[in-house]
Amino acid sequence: MTNQANGVKNRALARWVAEAAELTRPDRIVWCDGSEEEKARLTREAVARGVLIPLNPARRPGCYLHRSNPNDVARSEHLTFICTPNKDDAGPTNNWAAPDETYARLRGWLKGSMQGRTMYVVPYVMGPLGSPFAKVGIELTDSIYVALNMRIMTRMGRAALDLLGDSDDFNRGLHSTLDLDPERRLICHFPQDNAVWSVGSGYGGNALLSKKCFALRIASYLGHSEGWLAEHMLILGLESPRGETTYIAAAFPSACGKTNLAMLLPPQSFKGWRVHTVGDDIAWLRIGPDGRLWAVNPEAGFFGVAPGTSTKSNANAMKTVEHDTIFTNVAATPDGDVWWEGMGTEPPPGLVDWRGQPWNPQSGQPAAHPNSRFTAPMTNNPVLSPKAEDPQGVPISAIIFGGRRASTVPLVLEASDWSHGVFFGASMGSETTAAATGKVGVVRRDPMAMLPFCGYNIVDYFVHWHEIAGRLRNPPKIFEVNWFRKDRDGAFLWPGYSENMRVLKWIVDRVEGRAGAEPTPIGMVPRKEDLNLAGLDIAPDRLRQATSIDRGEWLSELNQIEEYFKRLGADSLPDFERRIKLAREGLEQRG
Ligand code: OXD
Ligand code: MN
């Protein structure tokens, strides 16, 4: 076995890599340094092995296509485990397994699993370099695709080893694709050990351990004990024509438009307004010395959903993926470009689908997998915030919770205070999407969009959110949005995309105390005159439907929320009980 570890001084790291190698028996160990030379070398190797297919350099310079195993195309929530000594610490929303048994079982699977393969040692930093938020992870992987993706998604290489120094405080991620057999696929988190072992999958959310595994599941656990929050939230800055920027963090379940909102291009009539992206998926939030909530995006790239991304839905994402991007499971055109459903162009003749098969519109199946992705460096984004690398992060003035709901939830609601906002987040529901395996389109409760990502007991997580308030002297206002409400014929009531700017502007105006709102038993809603609707062609009746609170729908919603909280054991939280009671009484009085 060759191992270039000679120069590595960190004893804990060297020991751990040696232990993992002893178990998995790779032919070679390659320590990634993050250099350009290394990127070129790994890319050449990935192309030679057929893992990456080069795209046409004239059309997509520096871009590659990867086709995954068709059985491995989304996060596998049913195979994702939180392994804590006590089952109760994982709580009612997580799959649980005992740590010792799980380590033993995985050790059995991992024995010799890297024979004939290379083990890549991928050191990485989450959070801007020099930031008090920053944390180090090391992923050991036998997937060259993972190593190259990690290079985009994190600050990978030398910088991480420098930051780590001789500390043993780093996330230990061990990843092997084994033989991609779903019967031997498990994604296991050991929060007490700051460790993740993921086997049998090469898919992003299962295999890029920096992302969901470390930056959300393990980090939420660390945040609970250290007094901060790791959230499934985008972060954006909204700059007014006067040059004032307000920062907003927004939680939406997977594939509900976080990347689109984070890169939003305001409509024509909003002259001088600009959106800047700080992050599109994950926020780490801490209370600053000023008593405000400060956020960083721990990631350095975007792992976005391709289908539905177009010049109309997200012109900035289309620019972001013009170069130096890895596409996964999209369709390929005969001239070496990419294509997906909802790209806004007709499928060209001679298309090859995500499985590598010839495709035409009669094929009866999408050409790109519905959860096909792009991995692009955040610096490709033309509207990247100048604060994205700021070690202090950005101060958050508003938090938004959003879901995909065909009915019931209005376009936007404002909470009366922090704890009312916590209720919004804890009770939110959304229709499922292709980002996880399983049925698509059924409403499931997804508290704070963290259902698949909270690494500890969700009831403790709610309490943690409540307790944070005690230390926030200047808390953000909290809102709930729903861009997806439909009329009786199934058509969307609100045009969405760029027009969501109108809702963001109302939110900023509410933060600044400049806009009006109407109280309802559920929360504050904007009246027509409170929204800037200049240049928007929407029938008054459709706007009314989009923003209305239907008494019957909400009484049934509250029953479902109450039922859900009971199932979680969260009904004992006095504040939730009070919120439900107040909302019910208010609706009943409305008659
Ligand atoms: C993601 C997800 O990949 O939420 O961001 O599934
Ligand atoms: Mn996500």
PDB file of N, CA and C in Angstrom, residues 464-494:
ATOM      1  N   HIS A 464     -34.596  23.774  22.490  1.00  0.00           N
ATOM      2  CA  HIS A 464     -33.382  24.550  22.190  1.00  0.00           C
ATOM      3  C   HIS A 464     -33.757  25.845  21.451  1.00  0.00           C
ATOM      4  N   TRP A 465     -34.630  25.728  20.469  1.00  0.00           N
ATOM      5  CA  TRP A 465     -35.093  26.933  19.746  1.00  0.00           C
ATOM      6  C   TRP A 465     -35.726  27.922  20.725  1.00  0.00           C
ATOM      7  N   HIS A 466     -36.536  27.407  21.640  1.00  0.00           N
ATOM      8  CA  HIS A 466     -37.177  28.311  22.617  1.00  0.00           C
ATOM      9  C   HIS A 466     -36.134  28.960  23.509  1.00  0.00           C
ATOM     10  N   GLU A 467     -35.130  28.158  23.897  1.00  0.00           N
ATOM     11  CA  GLU A 467     -34.137  28.697  24.840  1.00  0.00           C
ATOM     12  C   GLU A 467     -33.228  29.741  24.208  1.00  0.00           C
ATOM     13  N   ILE A 468     -32.984  29.585  22.930  1.00  0.00           N
ATOM     14  CA  ILE A 468     -32.142  30.555  22.212  1.00  0.00           C
ATOM     15  C   ILE A 468     -32.693  31.971  22.440  1.00  0.00           C
ATOM     16  N   ALA A 469     -34.024  32.055  22.493  1.00  0.00           N
ATOM     17  CA  ALA A 469     -34.672  33.373  22.617  1.00  0.00           C
ATOM     18  C   ALA A 469     -34.178  34.137  23.829  1.00  0.00           C
ATOM     19  N   GLY A 470     -33.898  33.389  24.900  1.00  0.00           N
ATOM     20  CA  GLY A 470     -33.475  34.021  26.143  1.00  0.00           C
ATOM     21  C   GLY A 470     -32.171  34.796  25.983  1.00  0.00           C
ATOM     22  N   ARG A 471     -31.364  34.392  25.004  1.00  0.00           N
ATOM     23  CA  ARG A 471     -30.066  35.051  24.809  1.00  0.00           C
ATOM     24  C   ARG A 471     -30.091  36.038  23.643  1.00  0.00           C
ATOM     25  N   LEU A 472     -31.229  36.109  22.945  1.00  0.00           N
ATOM     26  CA  LEU A 472     -31.324  37.021  21.787  1.00  0.00           C
ATOM     27  C   LEU A 472     -31.926  38.343  22.238  1.00  0.00           C
ATOM     28  N   ARG A 473     -31.105  39.378  22.283  1.00  0.00           N
ATOM     29  CA  ARG A 473     -31.676  40.674  22.678  1.00  0.00           C
ATOM     30  C   ARG A 473     -32.406  41.323  21.510  1.00  0.00           C
ATOM     31  N   ASN A 474     -32.044  40.915  20.319  1.00  0.00           N
ATOM     32  CA  ASN A 474     -32.604  41.542  19.130  1.00  0.00           C
ATOM     33  C   ASN A 474     -32.981  40.442  18.134  1.00  0.00           C
ATOM     34  N   PRO A 475     -34.047  39.681  18.451  1.00  0.00           N
ATOM     35  CA  PRO A 475     -34.337  38.493  17.632  1.00  0.00           C
ATOM     36  C   PRO A 475     -34.863  38.853  16.252  1.00  0.00           C
ATOM     37  N   PRO A 476     -34.577  38.014  15.264  1.00  0.00           N
ATOM     38  CA  PRO A 476     -35.183  38.229  13.951  1.00  0.00           C
ATOM     39  C   PRO A 476     -36.686  38.039  14.032  1.00  0.00           C
ATOM     40  N   LYS A 477     -37.418  38.686  13.131  1.00  0.00           N
ATOM     41  CA  LYS A 477     -38.852  38.388  13.001  1.00  0.00           C
ATOM     42  C   LYS A 477     -38.987  37.066  12.245  1.00  0.00           C
ATOM     43  N   ILE A 478     -40.076  36.344  12.510  1.00  0.00           N
ATOM     44  CA  ILE A 478     -40.237  35.032  11.849  1.00  0.00           C
ATOM     45  C   ILE A 478     -41.508  35.015  10.981  1.00  0.00           C
ATOM     46  N   PHE A 479     -41.371  34.414   9.801  1.00  0.00           N
ATOM     47  CA  PHE A 479     -42.467  34.364   8.823  1.00  0.00           C
ATOM     48  C   PHE A 479     -42.637  32.937   8.309  1.00  0.00           C
ATOM     49  N   GLU A 480     -43.821  32.674   7.748  1.00  0.00           N
ATOM     50  CA  GLU A 480     -44.030  31.404   7.047  1.00  0.00           C
ATOM     51  C   GLU A 480     -44.509  31.759   5.639  1.00  0.00           C
ATOM     52  N   VAL A 481     -44.005  31.067   4.621  1.00  0.00           N
ATOM     53  CA  VAL A 481     -44.471  31.355   3.253  1.00  0.00           C
ATOM     54  C   VAL A 481     -44.907  30.071   2.563  1.00  0.00           C
ATOM     55  N   ASN A 482     -45.708  30.259   1.527  1.00  0.00           N
ATOM     56  CA  ASN A 482     -46.131  29.140   0.676  1.00  0.00           C
ATOM     57  C   ASN A 482     -46.313  29.663  -0.741  1.00  0.00           C
ATOM     58  N   TRP A 483     -45.345  29.351  -1.603  1.00  0.00           N
ATOM     59  CA  TRP A 483     -45.442  29.815  -3.003  1.00  0.00           C
ATOM     60  C   TRP A 483     -46.338  28.878  -3.820  1.00  0.00           C
ATOM     61  N   PHE A 484     -46.799  27.777  -3.218  1.00  0.00           N
ATOM     62  CA  PHE A 484     -47.313  26.657  -4.017  1.00  0.00           C
ATOM     63  C   PHE A 484     -48.832  26.438  -3.884  1.00  0.00           C
ATOM     64  N   ARG A 485     -49.551  27.421  -3.338  1.00  0.00           N
ATOM     65  CA  ARG A 485     -50.991  27.230  -3.146  1.00  0.00           C
ATOM     66  C   ARG A 485     -51.687  27.194  -4.508  1.00  0.00           C
ATOM     67  N   LYS A 486     -52.675  26.312  -4.623  1.00  0.00           N
ATOM     68  CA  LYS A 486     -53.327  26.120  -5.927  1.00  0.00           C
ATOM     69  C   LYS A 486     -54.809  26.456  -5.864  1.00  0.00           C
ATOM     70  N   ASP A 487     -55.390  26.769  -7.037  1.00  0.00           N
ATOM     71  CA  ASP A 487     -56.842  26.979  -7.101  1.00  0.00           C
ATOM     72  C   ASP A 487     -57.530  25.617  -7.290  1.00  0.00           C
ATOM     73  N   ARG A 488     -58.872  25.674  -7.448  1.00  0.00           N
ATOM     74  CA  ARG A 488     -59.615  24.405  -7.532  1.00  0.00           C
ATOM     75  C   ARG A 488     -59.214  23.569  -8.748  1.00  0.00           C
ATOM     76  N   ASP A 489     -58.716  24.270  -9.800  1.00  0.00           N
ATOM     77  CA  ASP A 489     -58.328  23.534 -11.009  1.00  0.00           C
ATOM     78  C   ASP A 489     -56.872  23.068 -10.960  1.00  0.00           C
ATOM     79  N   GLY A 490     -56.228  23.298  -9.847  1.00  0.00           N
ATOM     80  CA  GLY A 490     -54.848  22.816  -9.713  1.00  0.00           C
ATOM     81  C   GLY A 490     -53.805  23.788 -10.252  1.00  0.00           C
ATOM     82  N   ALA A 491     -54.227  25.040 -10.575  1.00  0.00           N
ATOM     83  CA  ALA A 491     -53.239  26.009 -11.082  1.00  0.00           C
ATOM     84  C   ALA A 491     -52.686  26.814  -9.909  1.00  0.00           C
ATOM     85  N   PHE A 492     -51.393  27.135  -9.967  1.00  0.00           N
ATOM     86  CA  PHE A 492     -50.788  27.932  -8.899  1.00  0.00           C
ATOM     87  C   PHE A 492     -51.446  29.308  -8.833  1.00  0.00           C
ATOM     88  N   LEU A 493     -51.725  29.776  -7.594  1.00  0.00           N
ATOM     89  CA  LEU A 493     -52.369  31.082  -7.427  1.00  0.00           C
ATOM     90  C   LEU A 493     -51.360  32.221  -7.526  1.00  0.00           C
ATOM     91  N   TRP A 494     -50.134  31.925  -7.167  1.00  0.00           N
ATOM     92  CA  TRP A 494     -49.105  32.979  -7.117  1.00  0.00           C
ATOM     93  C   TRP A 494     -48.042  32.641  -8.163  1.00  0.00           C
TER      94      TRP A 494
END
